[in-house]
């Protein structure tokens, strides 16, 4: 099993001459000033930061990101750098200030109204606007300038995160031939028929082929990407080896299913703080009076299938009246991207469904659905995961879904049932979950009923299997594999492989 120490040793052995730079849109710590004028750094919700922070803590280096709070200014030095975590620094952030106009075009516009719906099959139409794309290009250039400045003339490894920065690898490569550049794409990748909706598909593909290594969660995403390159660019591809040869450069395209820091979530779930929180929540939710808890946790996005999940609970209450007065389903997790219409509409839809179900079935003293659209302290999330008889993650499409893995890691008692969408990447690993189709409400409701009636033995067997899988395939293994592949991508052996691909194409 990989640990943070193994990762640190690997990085020291293999990368000792290189500087490590991570680049993402979102900063790993957002600062705020408390009433006494003291600075606090807090990790924002989202899978990306939860995944990469353990890597940076283990390896050190610089994380370049967009600044998102005025308090950042108070924390940063003259070069825009801030040591983090603030109370026990392990690496540093370097922040880029964007104007509101830049952020609206690059982040909300092209990234989240264009690329996000393009890459997810959730039937929300992508919006492509040339002004947004202009900002996407110029902001990617601004990130490139910062990366090039940070690298100076040193050997460097640059690990770029996600769909906000598709053009960045090419922009770095144009000015620096020596840097080793890798990118991990945290969301799915569409097939060529879908990608062609994007008017700038060639620019996006060209940008991403500035990478030495390009990672997706699943091999299906890699195959889709290679098919898109084959269909659109003058490139040689080898889908079997995951190789693309383009503009005399080679990009390795590989699957790296992302994971979590299993051991630290497992350890947190065993703390006195979490146990005390469990006692408090049991009282508040009536679990100490025989009620059962079902749980959904999501950064609120229309791809997560939250309305679908609520409709399945509604169907359950219709079909099996014995759960009335007994089951409490709690939907937790903060809203996100709230100034985009489709996200605003999602909140309106969720609130309407919650009201409808509670009005239909609830009575004084019992409401079937609790809706907490806010961020909660980590020990509260952990306590909820420990208390929930089942956790339902019903994404319409999801690169991975870390919440599912977090539920499994918190179940130190080896109890609880995970209900998981077949359309989340995590379903390919967590095969002992109850796999559902979120659109099939009847089947979904049946799965909840099955979860609540499963024998102790079966629950424990399934949970034990999933815990073993997540413990083995943890975040350190994910990061270690990416680092090893990055080094491989820069070796002469790899060029030979590339040459053989080119000669057989
Ligand atoms: C993207 C891809 C992929 C949720 N609500 C709150 C909160 N969370 C935490 C969860 C989990 C993370 O945020 C969400 O991770 P997911 O993986 O479920 O989803 P995305 O944010 O969409 O992440 C996804 C991931 O990248 C990694 O590659 O798995 O497919 O879409 O850690 O616990 N955390 C806090 N407050 C909340 O309200 N603090």
Short mmCIF file of C-alpha atoms and ligand atoms in Angstrom, two decimals:
data_model
loop_
_atom_site.label_atom_id
_atom_site.label_comp_id
_atom_site.label_asym_id
_atom_site.label_seq_id
_atom_site.Cartn_x
_atom_site.Cartn_y
_atom_site.Cartn_z
CA UNK A 1 0.00 0.00 0.00
CA UNK A 2 1.35 3.44 -0.96
CA UNK A 3 1.89 6.04 1.78
CA UNK A 4 2.81 9.73 1.78
CA UNK A 5 6.36 8.66 2.76
CA UNK A 6 6.61 6.34 -0.28
CA UNK A 7 5.52 9.19 -2.51
CA UNK A 8 7.99 11.56 -0.90
CA UNK A 9 10.82 9.01 -1.35
CA UNK A 10 9.87 8.46 -5.01
CA UNK A 11 9.79 12.18 -5.66
CA UNK A 12 13.14 12.73 -3.93
CA UNK A 13 14.76 9.83 -5.80
CA UNK A 14 13.33 10.53 -9.26
CA UNK A 15 12.74 14.24 -9.25
CA UNK A 16 15.41 15.61 -6.94
CA UNK A 17 16.82 17.86 -9.69
CA UNK A 18 13.41 19.12 -10.72
CA UNK A 19 11.15 21.78 -9.27
CA UNK A 20 7.54 20.64 -8.93
CA UNK A 21 4.82 23.03 -10.00
CA UNK A 22 1.11 22.33 -9.80
CA UNK A 23 -1.21 24.65 -11.73
CA UNK A 24 -4.97 24.81 -11.25
CA UNK A 25 -7.70 27.38 -11.46
CA UNK A 26 -8.74 26.93 -7.83
CA UNK A 27 -6.33 27.71 -5.03
CA UNK A 28 -5.88 24.95 -2.45
CA UNK A 29 -6.38 27.33 0.48
CA UNK A 30 -8.62 30.39 0.51
CA UNK A 31 -7.77 33.01 3.13
CA UNK A 32 -10.09 35.03 5.28
CA UNK A 33 -9.63 37.48 8.15
CA UNK A 34 -11.48 36.83 11.39
CA UNK A 35 -12.96 39.56 13.61
CA UNK A 36 -9.63 39.92 15.44
CA UNK A 37 -7.82 40.50 12.12
CA UNK A 38 -6.19 37.04 12.20
CA UNK A 39 -5.69 35.19 8.89
CA UNK A 40 -7.15 31.70 8.35
CA UNK A 41 -6.62 29.46 5.34
CA UNK A 42 -9.51 27.11 4.46
CA UNK A 43 -9.66 24.38 1.83
CA UNK A 44 -12.55 25.01 -0.60
CA UNK A 45 -14.99 22.20 -1.45
CA UNK A 46 -14.23 20.16 -4.55
CA UNK A 47 -12.52 16.98 -5.61
CA UNK A 48 -9.44 18.54 -7.11
CA UNK A 49 -8.03 20.22 -4.02
CA UNK A 50 -8.98 17.28 -1.83
CA UNK A 51 -6.90 15.08 -4.15
CA UNK A 52 -3.78 17.16 -4.86
CA UNK A 53 -3.16 18.73 -1.46
CA UNK A 54 -1.83 15.42 0.00
CA UNK A 55 0.59 15.18 -2.96
CA UNK A 56 1.91 18.70 -2.39
CA UNK A 57 2.15 18.17 1.36
CA UNK A 58 4.27 15.11 0.67
CA UNK A 59 6.47 16.64 -2.04
CA UNK A 60 6.70 20.40 -1.46
CA UNK A 61 6.87 22.80 -4.44
CA UNK A 62 4.73 25.64 -5.78
CA UNK A 63 1.01 25.59 -6.54
CA UNK A 64 -0.03 28.31 -9.01
CA UNK A 65 -3.71 29.27 -8.99
CA UNK A 66 -6.18 32.09 -9.28
CA UNK A 67 -6.59 34.28 -6.18
CA UNK A 68 -10.17 34.27 -4.97
CA UNK A 69 -10.25 36.37 -1.80
CA UNK A 70 -9.16 39.85 -0.78
CA UNK A 71 -7.56 38.36 2.32
CA UNK A 72 -5.05 36.58 0.05
CA UNK A 73 -3.44 39.99 -0.45
CA UNK A 74 -2.75 40.29 3.26
CA UNK A 75 -1.15 36.84 3.32
CA UNK A 76 1.06 37.05 0.22
CA UNK A 77 4.58 38.40 -0.17
CA UNK A 78 5.69 40.82 -2.91
CA UNK A 79 5.82 37.98 -5.48
CA UNK A 80 2.26 36.80 -4.73
CA UNK A 81 3.51 33.78 -2.77
CA UNK A 82 1.95 32.35 0.40
CA UNK A 83 3.31 29.41 2.43
CA UNK A 84 0.57 26.79 3.08
CA UNK A 85 -0.94 25.23 5.12
CA UNK A 86 -0.60 28.53 6.97
CA UNK A 87 0.03 27.07 10.44
CA UNK A 88 2.49 24.35 9.28
CA UNK A 89 3.78 25.22 5.79
CA UNK A 90 4.66 22.31 3.51
CA UNK A 91 4.59 24.09 0.13
CA UNK A 92 3.75 27.49 -1.28
CA UNK A 93 1.00 29.01 -3.40
CA UNK A 94 1.62 31.64 -6.05
CA UNK A 95 -1.55 33.46 -7.00
CA UNK A 96 -2.81 35.18 -10.10
CA UNK A 97 -5.29 38.05 -9.78
CA UNK A 98 -7.93 38.07 -12.51
CA UNK A 99 -10.37 40.89 -13.21
CA UNK A 100 -14.10 40.16 -12.90
CA UNK A 101 -14.38 40.37 -16.69
CA UNK A 102 -11.56 37.84 -17.19
CA UNK A 103 -13.07 35.48 -14.65
CA UNK A 104 -16.56 35.74 -16.15
CA UNK A 105 -15.28 34.90 -19.62
CA UNK A 106 -12.63 32.30 -18.81
CA UNK A 107 -14.07 30.55 -15.73
CA UNK A 108 -17.86 30.93 -15.75
CA UNK A 109 -18.14 31.32 -19.50
CA UNK A 110 -15.89 29.04 -21.54
CA UNK A 111 -14.90 26.58 -18.78
CA UNK A 112 -18.22 26.09 -17.03
CA UNK A 113 -20.90 27.05 -19.55
CA UNK A 114 -18.94 25.51 -22.44
CA UNK A 115 -16.51 22.73 -21.57
CA UNK A 116 -18.27 21.35 -18.46
CA UNK A 117 -21.59 20.51 -20.21
CA UNK A 118 -19.67 19.45 -23.35
CA UNK A 119 -17.75 16.81 -21.38
CA UNK A 120 -20.69 15.51 -19.30
CA UNK A 121 -23.65 13.66 -20.75
CA UNK A 122 -26.29 15.47 -18.69
CA UNK A 123 -28.31 17.07 -21.49
CA UNK A 124 -27.43 20.65 -20.61
CA UNK A 125 -26.57 22.53 -23.77
CA UNK A 126 -23.01 23.93 -23.89
CA UNK A 127 -22.77 27.66 -24.53
CA UNK A 128 -19.88 28.69 -26.79
CA UNK A 129 -19.21 32.39 -27.08
CA UNK A 130 -16.17 33.83 -28.89
CA UNK A 131 -15.66 36.53 -26.31
CA UNK A 132 -15.51 33.86 -23.59
CA UNK A 133 -13.02 31.89 -25.65
CA UNK A 134 -10.90 35.05 -26.09
CA UNK A 135 -10.71 35.34 -22.30
CA UNK A 136 -9.97 31.63 -21.98
CA UNK A 137 -6.99 32.10 -24.31
CA UNK A 138 -5.68 35.24 -22.63
CA UNK A 139 -6.05 33.85 -19.10
CA UNK A 140 -4.31 30.60 -20.11
CA UNK A 141 -1.49 32.86 -21.44
CA UNK A 142 -1.34 34.70 -18.12
CA UNK A 143 -1.00 31.37 -16.29
CA UNK A 144 1.76 30.40 -18.74
CA UNK A 145 3.68 33.63 -18.01
CA UNK A 146 3.56 32.88 -14.30
CA UNK A 147 4.66 29.26 -14.80
CA UNK A 148 7.56 30.32 -17.05
CA UNK A 149 8.61 32.95 -14.52
CA UNK A 150 8.48 30.42 -11.68
CA UNK A 151 10.49 27.83 -13.66
CA UNK A 152 13.15 30.42 -14.66
CA UNK A 153 15.89 28.27 -16.23
CA UNK A 154 15.59 25.36 -13.81
CA UNK A 155 14.59 21.81 -14.74
CA UNK A 156 10.93 21.60 -13.84
CA UNK A 157 7.95 19.30 -13.78
CA UNK A 158 4.66 21.06 -14.33
CA UNK A 159 1.49 19.21 -13.36
CA UNK A 160 -1.57 21.03 -14.73
CA UNK A 161 -5.03 20.37 -13.37
CA UNK A 162 -8.26 20.22 -15.27
CA UNK A 163 -10.36 21.69 -18.00
CA UNK A 164 -9.80 25.37 -17.20
CA UNK A 165 -6.28 25.12 -18.56
CA UNK A 166 -6.47 23.13 -21.81
CA UNK A 167 -4.34 25.64 -23.75
CA UNK A 168 -1.69 26.08 -21.07
CA UNK A 169 0.52 23.07 -22.01
CA UNK A 170 1.02 24.41 -25.55
CA UNK A 171 1.70 27.96 -24.30
CA UNK A 172 4.37 26.69 -21.90
CA UNK A 173 5.86 24.37 -24.53
CA UNK A 174 6.20 27.22 -27.07
CA UNK A 175 8.68 28.97 -24.74
CA UNK A 176 10.22 26.08 -22.85
CA UNK A 177 11.20 22.86 -24.63
CA UNK A 178 12.77 21.26 -21.55
CA UNK A 179 10.04 21.32 -18.94
CA UNK A 180 8.27 18.03 -18.35
CA UNK A 181 4.58 18.82 -18.64
CA UNK A 182 1.67 16.67 -17.52
CA UNK A 183 -2.02 17.37 -17.20
CA UNK A 184 -4.79 15.58 -15.38
CA UNK A 185 -8.31 16.07 -16.70
CA UNK A 186 -10.72 15.58 -13.77
CA UNK A 187 -13.93 15.29 -15.79
CA UNK A 188 -14.94 12.86 -18.57
CA UNK A 189 -13.80 13.32 -22.19
CA UNK A 190 -16.47 13.20 -24.95
CA UNK A 191 -16.43 11.23 -28.20
CA UNK A 192 -15.67 12.96 -31.56
CA UNK A 193 -19.38 13.44 -32.39
CA UNK A 194 -19.87 15.46 -29.24
CA UNK A 195 -16.55 17.31 -29.31
CA UNK A 196 -17.36 18.73 -32.75
CA UNK A 197 -20.02 20.91 -31.12
CA UNK A 198 -17.12 23.01 -29.80
CA UNK A 199 -16.09 25.57 -32.45
CA UNK A 200 -12.52 25.54 -31.10
CA UNK A 201 -12.05 21.78 -30.85
CA UNK A 202 -8.78 21.82 -32.81
CA UNK A 203 -7.27 24.55 -30.62
CA UNK A 204 -8.25 22.60 -27.49
CA UNK A 205 -6.73 19.35 -28.78
CA UNK A 206 -3.59 21.16 -29.99
CA UNK A 207 -3.22 22.82 -26.57
CA UNK A 208 -3.50 19.53 -24.71
CA UNK A 209 -0.96 17.86 -26.99
CA UNK A 210 1.65 20.25 -25.59
CA UNK A 211 1.72 17.76 -22.68
CA UNK A 212 4.21 14.91 -22.35
CA UNK A 213 1.59 13.06 -20.32
CA UNK A 214 -2.15 13.46 -20.33
CA UNK A 215 -4.19 11.65 -17.68
CA UNK A 216 -7.90 10.87 -17.49
CA UNK A 217 -9.75 8.80 -14.91
CA UNK A 218 -10.82 5.96 -17.20
CA UNK A 219 -9.45 4.14 -20.22
CA UNK A 220 -12.73 5.00 -22.03
CA UNK A 221 -11.90 8.71 -21.67
CA UNK A 222 -8.40 8.07 -23.08
CA UNK A 223 -9.86 6.21 -26.04
CA UNK A 224 -12.32 9.02 -26.69
CA UNK A 225 -9.51 11.57 -26.60
CA UNK A 226 -7.33 9.59 -29.00
CA UNK A 227 -10.31 9.14 -31.37
CA UNK A 228 -10.90 12.91 -31.30
CA UNK A 229 -7.25 13.59 -32.17
CA UNK A 230 -7.37 11.01 -34.94
CA UNK A 231 -10.55 12.54 -36.37
CA UNK A 232 -9.38 16.15 -36.26
CA UNK A 233 -5.62 16.61 -36.38
CA UNK A 234 -2.79 15.55 -38.62
CA UNK A 235 -1.41 13.23 -35.95
CA UNK A 236 -0.33 9.60 -35.66
CA UNK A 237 -2.02 7.72 -32.91
CA UNK A 238 -1.57 4.35 -31.27
CA UNK A 239 -4.63 3.62 -29.13
CA UNK A 240 -3.14 0.36 -27.80
CA UNK A 241 -0.10 2.10 -26.32
CA UNK A 242 -1.94 5.33 -25.60
CA UNK A 243 0.43 7.36 -27.76
CA UNK A 244 -0.09 10.40 -29.93
CA UNK A 245 2.65 11.72 -32.19
CA UNK A 246 1.95 15.26 -33.31
CA UNK A 247 4.13 18.20 -34.37
CA UNK A 248 7.22 16.02 -33.74
CA UNK A 249 6.25 15.59 -30.12
CA UNK A 250 4.78 12.63 -28.32
CA UNK A 251 2.03 12.63 -25.72
CA UNK A 252 1.34 9.61 -23.56
CA UNK A 253 -2.38 9.30 -22.81
CA UNK A 254 -3.08 7.17 -19.74
CA UNK A 255 -5.88 6.38 -17.26
CA UNK A 256 -5.25 7.25 -13.60
CA UNK A 257 -8.41 6.67 -11.54
CA UNK A 258 -8.15 9.29 -8.81
CA UNK A 259 -8.64 8.47 -5.16
CA UNK A 260 -8.52 9.84 -1.61
CA UNK A 261 -6.21 9.80 1.40
CA UNK A 262 -7.89 6.70 2.82
CA UNK A 263 -5.81 6.47 6.01
CA UNK A 264 -6.42 10.03 7.11
CA UNK A 265 -10.19 9.77 6.52
CA UNK A 266 -10.22 6.45 8.34
CA UNK A 267 -8.26 7.99 11.24
CA UNK A 268 -10.51 11.04 11.37
CA UNK A 269 -13.61 8.83 11.58
CA UNK A 270 -12.21 7.21 14.75
CA UNK A 271 -11.52 10.46 16.64
CA UNK A 272 -13.31 11.56 19.81
CA UNK A 273 -14.39 14.73 18.00
CA UNK A 274 -16.24 12.70 15.35
CA UNK A 275 -17.73 10.37 17.96
CA UNK A 276 -19.03 13.33 19.97
CA UNK A 277 -20.48 14.78 16.78
CA UNK A 278 -22.19 11.45 16.07
CA UNK A 279 -23.89 11.61 19.47
CA UNK A 280 -25.03 15.18 18.83
CA UNK A 281 -26.32 14.41 15.32
CA UNK A 282 -28.06 11.20 16.42
CA UNK A 283 -30.07 13.26 18.85
CA UNK A 284 -30.77 16.04 16.34
CA UNK A 285 -31.83 13.65 13.56
CA UNK A 286 -33.75 11.27 15.84
CA UNK A 287 -31.46 8.32 15.09
CA UNK A 288 -31.33 7.60 18.82
CA UNK A 289 -35.12 7.13 18.60
CA UNK A 290 -34.92 4.46 15.89
CA UNK A 291 -34.81 6.66 12.79
CA UNK A 292 -32.64 5.66 9.84
CA UNK A 293 -30.38 8.06 7.96
CA UNK A 294 -29.77 8.14 4.21
CA UNK A 295 -27.14 10.57 2.94
CA UNK A 296 -26.15 12.46 -0.19
CA UNK A 297 -23.19 14.86 -0.18
CA UNK A 298 -22.36 16.90 -3.25
CA UNK A 299 -20.87 20.11 -4.40
CA UNK A 300 -24.17 21.13 -5.96
CA UNK A 301 -23.96 20.59 -9.73
CA UNK A 302 -26.57 19.44 -12.26
CA UNK A 303 -24.39 16.49 -13.17
CA UNK A 304 -24.72 14.96 -9.68
CA UNK A 305 -28.30 13.76 -10.17
CA UNK A 306 -29.65 15.27 -6.93
CA UNK A 307 -33.28 15.64 -8.19
CA UNK A 308 -33.13 12.02 -9.44
CA UNK A 309 -32.02 10.85 -5.99
CA UNK A 310 -34.81 12.76 -4.26
CA UNK A 311 -37.37 11.30 -6.66
CA UNK A 312 -36.12 7.81 -5.78
CA UNK A 313 -36.65 8.54 -2.06
CA UNK A 314 -40.14 9.82 -2.90
CA UNK A 315 -40.90 6.60 -4.80
CA UNK A 316 -39.57 4.56 -1.87
CA UNK A 317 -41.95 6.31 0.51
CA UNK A 318 -44.84 5.73 -1.90
CA UNK A 319 -44.08 2.09 -2.43
CA UNK A 320 -43.09 1.07 1.11
CA UNK A 321 -45.09 3.09 3.67
CA UNK A 322 -43.15 1.43 6.51
CA UNK A 323 -40.37 4.00 5.95
CA UNK A 324 -42.72 6.91 6.64
CA UNK A 325 -41.84 8.42 9.98
CA UNK A 326 -38.62 6.36 10.07
CA UNK A 327 -36.32 7.38 7.22
CA UNK A 328 -34.58 10.74 7.08
CA UNK A 329 -32.72 11.52 3.89
CA UNK A 330 -30.17 14.30 4.29
CA UNK A 331 -28.85 16.11 1.22
CA UNK A 332 -25.78 18.12 2.20
CA UNK A 333 -23.10 20.11 0.38
CA UNK A 334 -22.57 23.68 -0.72
CA UNK A 335 -24.00 25.30 -3.82
CA UNK A 336 -21.47 26.17 -6.53
CA UNK A 337 -21.19 28.37 -9.67
CA UNK A 338 -24.41 30.06 -8.56
CA UNK A 339 -24.25 32.86 -11.12
CA UNK A 340 -24.68 30.39 -14.00
CA UNK A 341 -28.35 30.01 -15.01
CA UNK A 342 -28.36 26.21 -15.11
CA UNK A 343 -26.95 26.05 -11.56
CA UNK A 344 -29.49 28.60 -10.29
CA UNK A 345 -32.25 26.56 -11.90
CA UNK A 346 -30.90 23.42 -10.22
CA UNK A 347 -31.23 25.01 -6.78
CA UNK A 348 -34.80 26.09 -7.58
CA UNK A 349 -35.64 22.56 -8.80
CA UNK A 350 -34.12 20.88 -5.73
CA UNK A 351 -35.96 23.19 -3.34
CA UNK A 352 -39.25 22.53 -5.14
CA UNK A 353 -38.80 18.73 -4.97
CA UNK A 354 -37.79 18.87 -1.29
CA UNK A 355 -40.91 20.93 -0.50
CA UNK A 356 -43.15 18.63 -2.50
CA UNK A 357 -41.90 15.45 -0.79
CA UNK A 358 -41.99 16.99 2.68
CA UNK A 359 -45.49 18.33 2.12
CA UNK A 360 -46.67 15.01 0.73
CA UNK A 361 -45.33 12.74 3.44
CA UNK A 362 -44.08 14.88 6.34
CA UNK A 363 -45.94 15.68 9.53
CA UNK A 364 -45.28 17.52 12.72
CA UNK A 365 -42.12 15.97 14.15
CA UNK A 366 -40.90 14.21 10.97
CA UNK A 367 -39.73 15.53 7.62
CA UNK A 368 -38.44 12.88 5.20
CA UNK A 369 -35.95 15.18 3.44
CA UNK A 370 -33.46 17.44 5.15
CA UNK A 371 -31.67 19.83 2.83
CA UNK A 372 -28.48 21.50 4.07
CA UNK A 373 -27.04 23.37 1.07
CA UNK A 374 -24.02 24.62 2.91
CA UNK A 375 -20.49 23.59 3.67
CA UNK A 376 -20.03 21.77 6.99
CA UNK A 377 -16.94 21.17 9.12
CA UNK A 378 -14.96 18.11 8.14
CA UNK A 379 -15.76 16.28 11.42
CA UNK A 380 -19.50 16.78 10.77
CA UNK A 381 -19.22 15.26 7.27
CA UNK A 382 -17.26 12.38 8.79
CA UNK A 383 -19.88 11.83 11.53
CA UNK A 384 -22.70 11.89 8.95
CA UNK A 385 -20.91 9.30 6.83
CA UNK A 386 -20.51 7.08 9.87
CA UNK A 387 -24.17 7.41 10.83
CA UNK A 388 -25.76 6.95 7.41
CA UNK A 389 -27.24 3.51 6.74
CA UNK A 390 -26.75 4.24 3.08
CA UNK A 391 -25.05 6.90 0.98
CA UNK A 392 -26.51 7.59 -2.47
CA UNK A 393 -24.29 9.10 -5.18
CA UNK A 394 -26.41 9.28 -8.30
CA UNK A 395 -24.37 11.28 -10.82
CA UNK A 396 -25.72 11.51 -14.36
CA UNK A 397 -22.09 11.49 -15.41
CA UNK A 398 -19.00 11.94 -13.25
CA UNK A 399 -15.27 11.62 -13.89
CA UNK A 400 -14.79 9.69 -10.66
CA UNK A 401 -16.86 10.83 -7.58
CA UNK A 402 -14.73 11.11 -4.48
CA UNK A 403 -17.71 11.30 -2.11
CA UNK A 404 -18.37 7.60 -2.75
CA UNK A 405 -14.79 6.74 -1.76
CA UNK A 406 -14.96 9.04 1.28
CA UNK A 407 -18.07 7.23 2.53
CA UNK A 408 -16.25 3.91 2.27
CA UNK A 409 -13.15 5.26 4.04
CA UNK A 410 -15.20 6.63 6.94
CA UNK A 411 -16.99 3.30 7.56
CA UNK A 412 -14.46 2.06 10.10
CA UNK A 413 -17.24 -0.21 11.45
CA UNK A 414 -17.42 -1.90 8.01
CA UNK A 415 -21.15 -1.17 7.93
CA UNK A 416 -23.31 0.94 5.62
CA UNK A 417 -24.32 0.51 1.99
CA UNK A 418 -23.09 2.58 -0.93
CA UNK A 419 -25.60 3.17 -3.74
CA UNK A 420 -23.67 4.38 -6.75
CA UNK A 421 -24.50 5.53 -10.25
CA UNK A 422 -23.24 3.36 -13.09
CA UNK A 423 -22.28 6.65 -14.78
CA UNK A 424 -19.71 7.67 -12.15
CA UNK A 425 -16.12 6.61 -12.81
CA UNK A 426 -16.01 5.20 -9.26
CA UNK A 427 -18.51 2.48 -10.25
CA UNK A 428 -15.76 0.72 -12.20
CA UNK A 429 -13.79 0.16 -8.97
CA UNK A 430 -16.48 0.03 -6.29
CA UNK A 431 -18.21 -3.01 -7.72
CA UNK A 432 -19.54 -4.09 -4.32
CA UNK A 433 -21.75 -1.02 -4.15
CA UNK A 434 -25.37 -1.25 -5.34
CA UNK A 435 -25.00 0.09 -8.86
CA UNK A 436 -28.00 2.04 -10.13
CA UNK A 437 -29.16 3.98 -13.15
CA UNK A 438 -30.21 7.39 -11.75
CA UNK A 439 -32.80 7.84 -14.52
CA UNK A 440 -34.53 4.56 -13.54
CA UNK A 441 -36.44 5.83 -10.49
CA UNK A 442 -38.17 2.53 -9.75
CA UNK A 443 -34.92 0.54 -9.81
CA UNK A 444 -33.23 3.24 -7.72
CA UNK A 445 -36.00 3.10 -5.08
CA UNK A 446 -35.71 -0.70 -5.05
CA UNK A 447 -31.96 -0.37 -4.44
CA UNK A 448 -32.60 1.84 -1.40
CA UNK A 449 -35.07 -0.76 -0.10
CA UNK A 450 -32.48 -3.48 -0.75
CA UNK A 451 -29.83 -1.47 1.12
CA UNK A 452 -32.11 -1.06 4.13
CA UNK A 453 -32.95 -4.76 4.22
CA UNK A 454 -29.55 -6.26 3.48
CA UNK A 455 -28.22 -8.78 5.99
CA UNK A 456 -25.43 -7.69 8.35
CA UNK A 457 -23.18 -10.27 6.76
CA UNK A 458 -23.70 -9.03 3.21
CA UNK A 459 -23.31 -5.37 4.19
CA UNK A 460 -20.05 -6.07 5.92
CA UNK A 461 -18.72 -8.24 3.14
CA UNK A 462 -19.47 -5.58 0.53
CA UNK A 463 -18.08 -2.75 2.64
CA UNK A 464 -14.91 -4.71 3.51
CA UNK A 465 -14.25 -5.36 -0.19
CA UNK A 466 -14.69 -1.69 -1.07
CA UNK A 467 -12.53 -0.54 1.85
CA UNK A 468 -9.74 -2.87 0.71
CA UNK A 469 -9.98 -1.48 -2.82
CA UNK A 470 -9.88 2.18 -1.78
CA UNK A 471 -7.16 1.60 0.82
CA UNK A 472 -4.99 -0.11 -1.79
CA UNK A 473 -5.73 2.36 -4.62
CA UNK A 474 -5.26 5.50 -2.57
CA UNK A 475 -4.30 9.03 -3.56
CA UNK A 476 -0.59 8.35 -3.03
CA UNK A 477 -0.65 5.49 -5.51
CA UNK A 478 -2.49 7.75 -7.98
CA UNK A 479 0.10 10.51 -7.58
CA UNK A 480 3.02 8.05 -7.62
CA UNK A 481 1.81 6.48 -10.87
CA UNK A 482 1.43 9.90 -12.47
CA UNK A 483 4.94 10.89 -11.36
CA UNK A 484 6.45 7.65 -12.68
CA UNK A 485 4.66 8.02 -16.01
CA UNK A 486 5.82 11.62 -16.26
CA UNK A 487 9.42 10.51 -15.85
CA UNK A 488 8.83 7.75 -18.41
CA UNK A 489 7.35 10.30 -20.80
CA UNK A 490 10.62 12.22 -20.74
CA UNK A 491 13.06 9.31 -21.22
CA UNK A 492 14.83 8.25 -24.47
CA UNK A 493 13.06 4.85 -24.28
CA UNK A 494 9.80 6.64 -24.66
CA UNK A 495 11.07 8.50 -27.76
CA UNK A 496 12.05 5.16 -29.27
CA UNK A 497 8.55 3.88 -28.60
CA UNK A 498 7.16 7.00 -30.19
CA UNK A 499 9.41 6.55 -33.23
CA UNK A 500 8.20 2.96 -33.66
CA UNK A 501 4.61 4.18 -33.52
CA UNK A 502 5.39 6.81 -36.13
CA UNK A 503 7.04 4.24 -38.43
CA UNK A 504 4.09 1.84 -38.25
CA UNK A 505 1.40 4.50 -38.67
C1 LIG B 1 -14.23 16.74 -9.94
C2 LIG B 1 -14.93 15.74 -10.86
C3 LIG B 1 -13.72 13.89 -9.70
C4 LIG B 1 -18.66 18.37 -1.35
N1 LIG B 1 -19.46 19.30 -0.81
C5 LIG B 1 -18.71 19.97 0.09
C6 LIG B 1 -17.43 19.41 0.12
N2 LIG B 1 -17.43 18.44 -0.77
C7 LIG B 1 -16.25 17.64 -1.08
C8 LIG B 1 -16.48 16.15 -1.10
C9 LIG B 1 -15.39 15.68 -2.07
C10 LIG B 1 -15.37 16.82 -3.06
O1 LIG B 1 -15.86 17.98 -2.40
C11 LIG B 1 -16.22 16.55 -4.28
O2 LIG B 1 -15.56 15.65 -5.10
P1 LIG B 1 -16.27 14.87 -6.28
O3 LIG B 1 -15.30 13.92 -6.83
O4 LIG B 1 -17.48 14.20 -5.74
O5 LIG B 1 -16.78 15.95 -7.32
P2 LIG B 1 -16.27 17.30 -8.10
O6 LIG B 1 -16.16 18.44 -7.19
O7 LIG B 1 -17.24 17.46 -9.22
O8 LIG B 1 -14.83 16.93 -8.65
C12 LIG B 1 -15.09 14.39 -10.16
C13 LIG B 1 -12.98 14.95 -8.93
O9 LIG B 1 -12.92 16.20 -9.65
C14 LIG B 1 -11.54 14.52 -8.65
O10 LIG B 1 -10.87 14.26 -9.83
O11 LIG B 1 -13.92 12.78 -8.85
O12 LIG B 1 -15.65 13.45 -11.06
O13 LIG B 1 -16.21 16.24 -11.27
O14 LIG B 1 -14.15 15.63 -1.44
O15 LIG B 1 -16.39 15.63 0.19
N3 LIG B 1 -16.45 19.85 0.93
C15 LIG B 1 -16.72 20.91 1.75
N4 LIG B 1 -17.95 21.50 1.76
C16 LIG B 1 -18.97 21.05 0.95
O16 LIG B 1 -20.08 21.60 0.96
N5 LIG B 1 -15.75 21.38 2.56
#
